[in-house]
Amino acid sequence: MASSDNLKVIILGGGIAGLTTALALTKFAPAGKVPTINIYEIRPEPATIGGAVNLTPNALRMLDALGALPIIRERDYGHDIDYLEIFDAHSGKIAESSFRGPEGKGVGTPPYKALRITRGDALKGVLAAIEAQPNITMTCGKRTIKIDETADSVTLTFEDGETATGDLLMGCDGIHSVTRLKHVEPERKATYSGVSNAFGFAPIPKDFKVHFQCTAINFARRGMLLTSFHSSARDSVYVGGLMQVADIGSRDGWKAVGGDAEATRKQLLERFGDTKIECIVPLIEKAQDFFLWPVFTLSKEGKWSTNRVMLLGDAAHAMPPQGESTGIVFEDTVLFARCLTRWIEKGQPGGNMKEAFDAYEKLRRDRIGVAFEESKNVVSTVSDAGWFGHFMKTTIVPWYLWFTHSYREKHFIEDVTKVDIGY
């Protein structure tokens, strides 16, 4: 239990980044020095809607350490993935990417495979873990209009006139982060990547035949379509298309276009309707609640912190999805919590929290830089291509997966809850 002289932490953002940050700061806190954590979310309630994500072995390892994975398992959320299957939508299967490990049980010690899970179910599992922590509270429906930082504290002013003051502010409020835009680096704004994600969920009968074991990545000449089970019932398929879409030019414009489910369905049928894989068109036709979501990015370089404010996740380094995006956010939260814990253990020398911030950034910048470069390859891979460009893409993908297998597995095995933070 936090005491009055322990750190008072404010977290902006009640999504997966903010919640796992709260859990990590709690888990890694020194004995007797658990911080008081207040989470503020702009929405009237936690957003348990969205697409389906792939939690890689390192992501599952961290969720396990934070106490959320046992809840996710107990509630039977998600669908285990032994391997991803990669298809050319016009000719058939071209490659696999395995999570089975040398003995078929997963990678790392203990071994983990991967889990395809809806964002909503992942958030529900983490929320349940949050509810078991008496030092953490969350307040929804709070819009921040001002951030004031002094040498000793950070104060938020909300639209309703109320304020909140803490020793540390964590900006976990996403790509359009208020923490970044109102305080840390207002000039660093999100830019549209040129690609958008169209997603929905297709209910299917038991006798419906699909071409994949759990998850298929289907490359076509005008985009990539992900088709995947996301629960053990196997009665629904997540359908997500990543494709090149012209910039609408405004957030209101994107909301209007994104909310037109039938227009989005029509786009996907135009792009993937000539596939030779029989189940794809029926899945697109069956999918419900289609939504088009533009993918925004931030520049690779940029300011992540001030003396008492730190940005994590998409607020600091948003990038197109590259297979490990959610795991990268979890790594952020755990590594930052460990750096802050070390600073507390050292007796808070001079009260300068920036020492912990600098240690975290030194540890993290290179990894984010590599991931950012990888994400640029995703954009080029899903952009519109002619016949020859598509042929080259589907020829290179299997080779690329083989060439990078050792690198990716090394990262899946890495345990950032224990890795030397050099501080």
Tab-separated table of C-alpha atoms in Angstrom:
chain	number	residue	atom	x	y	z
A	1	MET	CA	0.000	0.000	0.000
A	2	ALA	CA	1.288	3.439	-0.918
A	3	SER	CA	2.038	5.841	1.911
A	4	SER	CA	1.836	9.628	1.947
A	5	ASP	CA	5.553	10.090	1.248
A	6	ASN	CA	5.629	7.738	-1.728
A	7	LEU	CA	5.529	8.938	-5.324
A	8	LYS	CA	2.219	10.244	-6.595
A	9	VAL	CA	1.942	9.249	-10.260
A	10	ILE	CA	-0.591	10.585	-12.750
A	11	ILE	CA	-1.194	8.601	-15.942
A	12	LEU	CA	-3.032	10.178	-18.869
A	13	GLY	CA	-4.692	7.480	-20.962
A	14	GLY	CA	-6.760	4.505	-19.856
A	15	GLY	CA	-5.863	2.286	-22.785
A	16	ILE	CA	-3.529	-0.699	-22.799
A	17	ALA	CA	-0.395	1.484	-22.487
A	18	GLY	CA	-1.648	3.438	-19.479
A	19	LEU	CA	-2.975	0.382	-17.675
A	20	THR	CA	0.158	-1.724	-18.132
A	21	THR	CA	2.268	1.258	-17.043
A	22	ALA	CA	0.287	1.377	-13.794
A	23	LEU	CA	0.767	-2.358	-13.257
A	24	ALA	CA	4.497	-2.183	-14.006
A	25	LEU	CA	5.094	0.781	-11.679
A	26	THR	CA	3.273	-1.177	-8.966
A	27	LYS	CA	5.002	-4.518	-9.530
A	28	PHE	CA	8.566	-3.202	-9.706
A	29	ALA	CA	8.271	-0.656	-6.890
A	30	PRO	CA	10.600	-1.262	-3.923
A	31	ALA	CA	9.004	-2.817	-0.849
A	32	GLY	CA	7.151	-0.192	1.161
A	33	LYS	CA	7.420	2.390	-1.634
A	34	VAL	CA	4.513	1.480	-3.899
A	35	PRO	CA	3.355	4.674	-5.658
A	36	THR	CA	-0.145	6.082	-5.543
A	37	ILE	CA	-1.332	6.003	-9.158
A	38	ASN	CA	-4.261	7.941	-10.616
A	39	ILE	CA	-5.250	7.176	-14.219
A	40	TYR	CA	-7.344	9.709	-16.155
A	41	GLU	CA	-9.181	8.681	-19.333
A	42	ILE	CA	-10.873	11.098	-21.714
A	43	ARG	CA	-13.609	8.637	-22.727
A	44	PRO	CA	-16.646	8.089	-20.502
A	45	GLU	CA	-15.514	4.470	-20.010
A	46	PRO	CA	-12.516	2.329	-21.054
A	47	ALA	CA	-12.645	1.658	-24.798
A	48	THR	CA	-13.025	-2.119	-25.109
A	49	ILE	CA	-13.659	-1.942	-28.857
A	50	GLY	CA	-11.218	-2.274	-31.737
A	51	GLY	CA	-9.541	-4.887	-33.879
A	52	ALA	CA	-7.518	-7.945	-32.968
A	53	VAL	CA	-3.808	-7.899	-32.134
A	54	ASN	CA	-1.092	-10.520	-32.131
A	55	LEU	CA	0.574	-10.807	-28.723
A	56	THR	CA	4.025	-12.225	-29.431
A	57	PRO	CA	5.924	-14.416	-26.915
A	58	ASN	CA	7.716	-11.461	-25.304
A	59	ALA	CA	4.391	-9.618	-24.941
A	60	LEU	CA	2.819	-12.634	-23.227
A	61	ARG	CA	5.842	-12.976	-20.936
A	62	MET	CA	5.358	-9.407	-19.746
A	63	LEU	CA	1.593	-9.745	-19.325
A	64	ASP	CA	2.291	-12.833	-17.230
A	65	ALA	CA	4.744	-10.905	-15.049
A	66	LEU	CA	2.206	-8.104	-14.593
A	67	GLY	CA	-0.540	-10.507	-13.511
A	68	ALA	CA	-2.838	-10.016	-16.511
A	69	LEU	CA	-2.085	-13.165	-18.527
A	70	PRO	CA	-3.466	-15.584	-15.883
A	71	ILE	CA	-6.742	-13.641	-16.004
A	72	ILE	CA	-6.792	-13.729	-19.813
A	73	ARG	CA	-6.190	-17.502	-19.692
A	74	GLU	CA	-8.792	-18.067	-16.989
A	75	ARG	CA	-11.417	-16.213	-19.036
A	76	ASP	CA	-10.378	-18.031	-22.227
A	77	TYR	CA	-9.753	-14.836	-24.148
A	78	GLY	CA	-8.006	-15.087	-27.500
A	79	HIS	CA	-6.743	-17.934	-29.669
A	80	ASP	CA	-3.266	-19.460	-29.418
A	81	ILE	CA	-1.054	-19.151	-32.487
A	82	ASP	CA	1.485	-21.844	-33.282
A	83	TYR	CA	2.499	-20.143	-36.515
A	84	LEU	CA	1.466	-17.396	-38.901
A	85	GLU	CA	0.701	-18.508	-42.450
A	86	ILE	CA	1.527	-16.217	-45.354
A	87	PHE	CA	-0.371	-16.449	-48.632
A	88	ASP	CA	-0.277	-14.926	-52.052
A	89	ALA	CA	-3.985	-14.234	-52.528
A	90	HIS	CA	-3.624	-15.207	-56.184
A	91	SER	CA	-1.551	-18.384	-55.939
A	92	GLY	CA	-1.675	-19.872	-52.412
A	93	LYS	CA	0.590	-20.382	-49.406
A	94	ILE	CA	4.143	-19.083	-49.676
A	95	ALA	CA	5.601	-19.152	-46.130
A	96	GLU	CA	5.159	-19.637	-42.392
A	97	SER	CA	6.447	-17.757	-39.356
A	98	SER	CA	6.586	-20.067	-36.343
A	99	PHE	CA	6.256	-19.474	-32.615
A	100	ARG	CA	6.605	-23.180	-31.754
A	101	GLY	CA	10.248	-23.141	-30.689
A	102	PRO	CA	12.658	-26.085	-30.733
A	103	GLU	CA	10.380	-28.426	-28.740
A	104	GLY	CA	7.035	-27.253	-30.092
A	105	LYS	CA	6.025	-25.615	-26.786
A	106	GLY	CA	6.978	-22.040	-27.614
A	107	VAL	CA	10.090	-19.882	-27.284
A	108	GLY	CA	11.942	-18.688	-24.219
A	109	THR	CA	12.066	-19.941	-20.627
A	110	PRO	CA	9.341	-20.604	-19.726
A	111	PRO	CA	8.097	-21.018	-23.290
A	112	TYR	CA	5.374	-18.869	-24.839
A	113	LYS	CA	3.784	-19.041	-28.270
A	114	ALA	CA	1.570	-16.160	-29.470
A	115	LEU	CA	-2.033	-15.132	-28.910
A	116	ARG	CA	-4.465	-13.470	-31.280
A	117	ILE	CA	-6.866	-11.489	-29.119
A	118	THR	CA	-9.271	-8.606	-29.589
A	119	ARG	CA	-8.135	-5.293	-28.156
A	120	GLY	CA	-11.280	-5.331	-26.045
A	121	ASP	CA	-10.533	-8.684	-24.429
A	122	ALA	CA	-6.890	-7.751	-23.834
A	123	LEU	CA	-8.022	-4.538	-22.142
A	124	LYS	CA	-10.582	-6.405	-20.025
A	125	GLY	CA	-7.860	-8.752	-18.765
A	126	VAL	CA	-5.577	-5.866	-17.844
A	127	LEU	CA	-8.451	-3.937	-16.228
A	128	ALA	CA	-9.192	-6.927	-14.013
A	129	ALA	CA	-5.546	-6.969	-12.899
A	130	ILE	CA	-5.779	-3.223	-12.180
A	131	GLU	CA	-8.845	-3.729	-9.977
A	132	ALA	CA	-6.797	-5.989	-7.686
A	133	GLN	CA	-4.315	-3.178	-6.938
A	134	PRO	CA	-5.479	-0.828	-4.132
A	135	ASN	CA	-2.910	1.837	-5.048
A	136	ILE	CA	-4.407	2.376	-8.522
A	137	THR	CA	-7.561	4.347	-9.312
A	138	MET	CA	-9.016	5.300	-12.694
A	139	THR	CA	-11.324	8.204	-13.481
A	140	CYS	CA	-13.053	8.396	-16.866
A	141	GLY	CA	-14.583	11.353	-18.678
A	142	LYS	CA	-11.692	13.711	-17.888
A	143	ARG	CA	-10.496	16.017	-20.687
A	144	THR	CA	-7.157	17.700	-19.950
A	145	ILE	CA	-6.915	21.326	-21.075
A	146	LYS	CA	-3.701	22.422	-19.345
A	147	ILE	CA	-0.487	20.918	-17.947
A	148	ASP	CA	1.689	22.892	-15.542
A	149	GLU	CA	5.079	21.620	-14.401
A	150	THR	CA	7.248	23.035	-11.620
A	151	ALA	CA	10.507	21.834	-10.111
A	152	ASP	CA	8.531	19.789	-7.587
A	153	SER	CA	5.263	18.671	-9.226
A	154	VAL	CA	2.992	18.397	-12.260
A	155	THR	CA	-0.617	19.671	-12.242
A	156	LEU	CA	-3.349	18.861	-14.735
A	157	THR	CA	-6.356	21.115	-15.218
A	158	PHE	CA	-9.441	19.408	-16.599
A	159	GLU	CA	-12.249	20.835	-18.695
A	160	ASP	CA	-14.648	20.576	-15.735
A	161	GLY	CA	-12.411	22.872	-13.681
A	162	GLU	CA	-10.962	20.199	-11.409
A	163	THR	CA	-7.215	19.661	-11.058
A	164	ALA	CA	-4.860	16.806	-10.205
A	165	THR	CA	-1.298	17.157	-8.924
A	166	GLY	CA	1.430	14.525	-8.786
A	167	ASP	CA	5.180	14.016	-8.659
A	168	LEU	CA	5.279	12.353	-12.089
A	169	LEU	CA	3.064	12.455	-15.195
A	170	MET	CA	3.069	9.547	-17.637
A	171	GLY	CA	1.719	10.423	-21.093
A	172	CYS	CA	0.186	7.162	-22.321
A	173	ASP	CA	-2.523	8.885	-24.343
A	174	GLY	CA	-1.776	7.672	-27.848
A	175	ILE	CA	-0.797	9.097	-31.195
A	176	HIS	CA	-2.695	12.383	-30.698
A	177	SER	CA	-1.317	12.699	-27.156
A	178	VAL	CA	-2.481	15.714	-25.171
A	179	THR	CA	0.607	15.260	-22.986
A	180	ARG	CA	2.876	15.704	-25.998
A	181	LEU	CA	0.860	18.380	-27.818
A	182	LYS	CA	0.164	20.558	-24.783
A	183	HIS	CA	3.435	20.157	-22.938
A	184	VAL	CA	6.333	17.926	-23.995
A	185	GLU	CA	6.711	18.815	-27.686
A	186	PRO	CA	3.718	20.671	-29.175
A	187	GLU	CA	5.303	21.016	-32.608
A	188	ARG	CA	5.685	17.246	-33.102
A	189	LYS	CA	2.370	16.292	-34.661
A	190	ALA	CA	1.233	12.991	-36.118
A	191	THR	CA	1.437	12.502	-39.891
A	192	TYR	CA	-0.621	10.138	-42.012
A	193	SER	CA	1.398	7.138	-43.174
A	194	GLY	CA	-0.473	6.694	-46.442
A	195	VAL	CA	-2.081	3.400	-45.362
A	196	SER	CA	-5.258	2.621	-43.435
A	197	ASN	CA	-6.587	-0.423	-41.616
A	198	ALA	CA	-10.089	-1.651	-42.459
A	199	PHE	CA	-11.371	-4.185	-39.957
A	200	GLY	CA	-14.449	-6.110	-38.878
A	201	PHE	CA	-15.504	-9.487	-37.472
A	202	ALA	CA	-17.193	-12.177	-39.554
A	203	PRO	CA	-19.405	-14.690	-37.677
A	204	ILE	CA	-19.150	-18.136	-39.292
A	205	PRO	CA	-20.968	-21.480	-38.920
A	206	LYS	CA	-19.094	-24.570	-37.726
A	207	ASP	CA	-18.873	-26.051	-41.222
A	208	PHE	CA	-17.338	-22.915	-42.758
A	209	LYS	CA	-13.972	-23.833	-44.290
A	210	VAL	CA	-10.997	-21.513	-43.967
A	211	HIS	CA	-7.518	-21.815	-45.435
A	212	PHE	CA	-5.544	-21.235	-42.227
A	213	GLN	CA	-4.875	-22.883	-38.857
A	214	CYS	CA	-5.306	-19.676	-36.837
A	215	THR	CA	-3.966	-16.621	-38.656
A	216	ALA	CA	-3.299	-15.899	-42.331
A	217	ILE	CA	-1.602	-12.895	-43.884
A	218	ASN	CA	-2.882	-12.647	-47.453
A	219	PHE	CA	-0.924	-10.439	-49.854
A	220	ALA	CA	-2.641	-9.027	-52.923
A	221	ARG	CA	-1.639	-6.470	-55.505
A	222	ARG	CA	-3.503	-3.709	-53.676
A	223	GLY	CA	-2.954	-4.423	-50.018
A	224	MET	CA	-2.708	-7.103	-47.356
A	225	LEU	CA	-5.659	-8.856	-45.693
A	226	LEU	CA	-5.345	-10.481	-42.280
A	227	THR	CA	-7.823	-13.273	-41.558
A	228	SER	CA	-7.684	-14.823	-38.101
A	229	PHE	CA	-9.593	-16.622	-35.384
A	230	HIS	CA	-9.566	-14.623	-32.163
A	231	SER	CA	-11.271	-16.969	-29.696
A	232	SER	CA	-11.172	-20.680	-28.900
A	233	ALA	CA	-14.793	-20.999	-30.085
A	234	ARG	CA	-13.587	-20.407	-33.676
A	235	ASP	CA	-17.017	-19.022	-34.546
A	236	SER	CA	-15.790	-15.633	-35.719
A	237	VAL	CA	-12.962	-14.470	-37.980
A	238	TYR	CA	-11.226	-11.135	-37.658
A	239	VAL	CA	-10.887	-9.539	-41.095
A	240	GLY	CA	-8.374	-6.698	-41.293
A	241	GLY	CA	-7.155	-5.057	-44.462
A	242	LEU	CA	-4.064	-2.839	-44.517
A	243	MET	CA	-4.040	-0.804	-47.711
A	244	GLN	CA	-3.006	2.414	-49.408
A	245	VAL	CA	-5.699	5.097	-49.052
A	246	ALA	CA	-5.504	8.757	-50.056
A	247	ASP	CA	-5.361	11.261	-47.181
A	248	ILE	CA	-8.787	12.618	-46.253
A	249	GLY	CA	-7.157	15.698	-44.750
A	250	SER	CA	-8.938	16.096	-41.417
A	251	ARG	CA	-9.860	14.018	-38.357
A	252	ASP	CA	-13.556	14.778	-38.885
A	253	GLY	CA	-13.241	13.645	-42.485
A	254	TRP	CA	-11.586	10.403	-41.426
A	255	LYS	CA	-14.355	9.784	-38.881
A	256	ALA	CA	-17.027	10.184	-41.560
A	257	VAL	CA	-15.272	7.933	-44.070
A	258	GLY	CA	-14.227	5.418	-41.428
A	259	GLY	CA	-17.759	5.040	-40.154
A	260	ASP	CA	-19.193	4.069	-43.560
A	261	ALA	CA	-19.060	0.288	-43.188
A	262	GLU	CA	-20.501	-0.528	-46.601
A	263	ALA	CA	-18.088	1.758	-48.432
A	264	THR	CA	-15.209	0.056	-46.596
A	265	ARG	CA	-16.570	-3.388	-47.478
A	266	LYS	CA	-16.824	-2.335	-51.125
A	267	GLN	CA	-13.181	-1.188	-51.082
A	268	LEU	CA	-12.006	-4.536	-49.729
A	269	LEU	CA	-14.055	-6.476	-52.280
A	270	GLU	CA	-12.536	-4.378	-55.070
A	271	ARG	CA	-9.018	-5.049	-53.777
A	272	PHE	CA	-9.328	-8.725	-52.853
A	273	GLY	CA	-12.314	-9.881	-54.924
A	274	ASP	CA	-10.156	-11.609	-57.556
A	275	THR	CA	-8.414	-13.862	-55.001
A	276	LYS	CA	-8.127	-17.582	-55.690
A	277	ILE	CA	-8.632	-18.323	-51.956
A	278	GLU	CA	-12.281	-19.319	-51.749
A	279	CYS	CA	-13.151	-18.139	-48.229
A	280	ILE	CA	-11.860	-14.561	-48.486
A	281	VAL	CA	-14.757	-12.985	-50.376
A	282	PRO	CA	-17.419	-14.647	-48.161
A	283	LEU	CA	-15.537	-13.466	-45.056
A	284	ILE	CA	-15.482	-9.888	-46.309
A	285	GLU	CA	-19.184	-10.151	-47.121
A	286	LYS	CA	-20.024	-11.589	-43.680
A	287	ALA	CA	-17.922	-9.158	-41.640
A	288	GLN	CA	-19.869	-6.862	-39.332
A	289	ASP	CA	-19.160	-3.357	-38.048
A	290	PHE	CA	-16.470	-2.618	-40.617
A	291	PHE	CA	-14.404	0.428	-39.762
A	292	LEU	CA	-11.622	2.227	-41.615
A	293	TRP	CA	-8.846	3.495	-39.354
A	294	PRO	CA	-6.024	5.719	-40.712
A	295	VAL	CA	-2.531	4.774	-39.543
A	296	PHE	CA	-0.635	7.805	-38.246
A	297	THR	CA	3.038	7.967	-37.313
A	298	LEU	CA	5.458	10.218	-35.448
A	299	SER	CA	8.969	11.069	-36.543
A	300	LYS	CA	11.593	8.610	-35.292
A	301	GLU	CA	13.447	11.372	-33.461
A	302	GLY	CA	11.707	13.581	-30.968
A	303	LYS	CA	11.419	14.629	-27.374
A	304	TRP	CA	10.047	12.004	-24.988
A	305	SER	CA	10.311	13.769	-21.643
A	306	THR	CA	10.711	16.871	-19.523
A	307	ASN	CA	11.932	16.857	-15.914
A	308	ARG	CA	8.735	15.313	-14.520
A	309	VAL	CA	6.806	14.113	-17.571
A	310	MET	CA	7.486	11.002	-19.681
A	311	LEU	CA	5.779	9.808	-22.872
A	312	LEU	CA	5.350	6.067	-23.476
A	313	GLY	CA	3.957	3.994	-26.328
A	314	ASP	CA	2.318	5.700	-29.309
A	315	ALA	CA	2.475	9.076	-27.564
A	316	ALA	CA	6.263	8.907	-27.958
A	317	HIS	CA	6.895	6.803	-31.065
A	318	ALA	CA	3.795	5.766	-33.049
A	319	MET	CA	4.567	3.672	-36.114
A	320	PRO	CA	2.675	1.468	-38.578
A	321	PRO	CA	1.907	-2.057	-37.333
A	322	GLN	CA	4.932	-4.312	-37.849
A	323	GLY	CA	3.908	-7.479	-35.987
A	324	GLU	CA	5.206	-6.491	-32.551
A	325	SER	CA	3.581	-3.125	-31.876
A	326	THR	CA	1.708	-4.160	-28.722
A	327	GLY	CA	4.744	-5.975	-27.337
A	328	ILE	CA	6.850	-2.845	-27.895
A	329	VAL	CA	4.413	-0.862	-25.738
A	330	PHE	CA	4.639	-3.467	-22.967
A	331	GLU	CA	8.429	-3.301	-23.136
A	332	ASP	CA	8.232	0.484	-22.747
A	333	THR	CA	6.185	0.190	-19.570
A	334	VAL	CA	8.315	-2.492	-17.936
A	335	LEU	CA	11.674	-0.941	-18.769
A	336	PHE	CA	10.595	2.508	-17.620
A	337	ALA	CA	9.207	1.086	-14.360
A	338	ARG	CA	12.507	-0.679	-13.714
A	339	CYS	CA	14.513	2.508	-14.375
A	340	LEU	CA	12.304	4.503	-12.021
A	341	THR	CA	12.553	1.789	-9.387
A	342	ARG	CA	16.354	1.933	-9.573
A	343	TRP	CA	16.227	5.699	-9.062
A	344	ILE	CA	14.012	5.239	-5.983
A	345	GLU	CA	16.322	2.541	-4.621
A	346	LYS	CA	19.286	4.890	-5.017
A	347	GLY	CA	17.576	7.280	-2.619
A	348	GLN	CA	16.297	9.823	-5.202
A	349	PRO	CA	19.629	11.715	-5.416
A	350	GLY	CA	18.914	15.431	-5.449
A	351	GLY	CA	15.283	14.703	-6.255
A	352	ASN	CA	16.222	14.758	-9.956
A	353	MET	CA	13.838	12.306	-11.605
A	354	LYS	CA	15.380	13.096	-15.007
A	355	GLU	CA	18.203	10.713	-14.116
A	356	ALA	CA	15.768	7.811	-14.432
A	357	PHE	CA	14.260	9.286	-17.605
A	358	ASP	CA	17.657	9.570	-19.265
A	359	ALA	CA	18.545	5.993	-18.315
A	360	TYR	CA	15.306	4.756	-19.892
A	361	GLU	CA	15.818	6.702	-23.114
A	362	LYS	CA	19.396	5.495	-23.441
A	363	LEU	CA	18.121	1.943	-23.060
A	364	ARG	CA	15.183	2.354	-25.454
A	365	ARG	CA	16.031	4.708	-28.325
A	366	ASP	CA	17.974	2.218	-30.461
A	367	ARG	CA	15.296	-0.471	-30.225
A	368	ILE	CA	12.577	1.996	-31.240
A	369	GLY	CA	14.726	3.196	-34.115
A	370	VAL	CA	15.071	-0.346	-35.475
A	371	ALA	CA	11.330	-1.017	-35.098
A	372	PHE	CA	10.528	2.263	-36.857
A	373	GLU	CA	12.645	1.289	-39.864
A	374	GLU	CA	10.957	-2.127	-39.959
A	375	SER	CA	7.552	-0.456	-39.957
A	376	LYS	CA	8.445	1.546	-43.072
A	377	ASN	CA	8.888	-1.763	-44.892
A	378	VAL	CA	5.310	-2.653	-43.939
A	379	VAL	CA	3.999	0.508	-45.602
A	380	SER	CA	5.818	-0.261	-48.844
A	381	THR	CA	4.715	-3.912	-48.740
A	382	VAL	CA	0.998	-3.104	-48.509
A	383	SER	CA	1.015	-0.207	-50.973
A	384	ASP	CA	-0.571	-0.672	-54.389
A	385	ALA	CA	1.617	-2.560	-56.841
A	386	GLY	CA	1.401	-3.820	-60.398
A	387	TRP	CA	1.796	-7.449	-61.437
A	388	PHE	CA	5.596	-7.355	-61.387
A	389	GLY	CA	5.767	-5.476	-58.080
A	390	HIS	CA	3.464	-8.039	-56.495
A	391	PHE	CA	5.556	-10.880	-57.906
A	392	MET	CA	8.705	-9.379	-56.422
A	393	LYS	CA	7.001	-8.805	-53.065
A	394	THR	CA	5.753	-12.383	-52.721
A	395	THR	CA	9.154	-13.687	-53.854
A	396	ILE	CA	11.042	-11.621	-51.267
A	397	VAL	CA	8.732	-12.234	-48.270
A	398	PRO	CA	9.651	-15.923	-47.729
A	399	TRP	CA	13.335	-15.124	-48.076
A	400	TYR	CA	13.018	-12.186	-45.663
A	401	LEU	CA	11.248	-14.344	-43.043
A	402	TRP	CA	13.979	-16.979	-43.299
A	403	PHE	CA	16.772	-14.400	-43.153
A	404	THR	CA	15.336	-12.587	-40.105
A	405	HIS	CA	14.142	-15.668	-38.189
A	406	SER	CA	17.057	-15.712	-35.723
A	407	TYR	CA	16.778	-11.982	-35.052
A	408	ARG	CA	13.029	-12.167	-34.402
A	409	GLU	CA	13.302	-15.261	-32.183
A	410	LYS	CA	16.105	-13.654	-30.173
A	411	HIS	CA	13.790	-10.744	-29.474
A	412	PHE	CA	10.900	-13.067	-28.561
A	413	ILE	CA	13.141	-14.832	-26.038
A	414	GLU	CA	14.393	-11.618	-24.423
A	415	ASP	CA	12.931	-11.041	-20.959
A	416	VAL	CA	12.915	-7.295	-20.274
A	417	THR	CA	11.706	-7.907	-16.732
A	418	LYS	CA	15.224	-9.203	-16.018
A	419	VAL	CA	17.530	-7.738	-18.675
A	420	ASP	CA	20.370	-5.554	-17.389
A	421	ILE	CA	19.173	-1.951	-17.603
A	422	GLY	CA	22.701	-0.594	-17.210
A	423	TYR	CA	21.724	1.905	-14.565
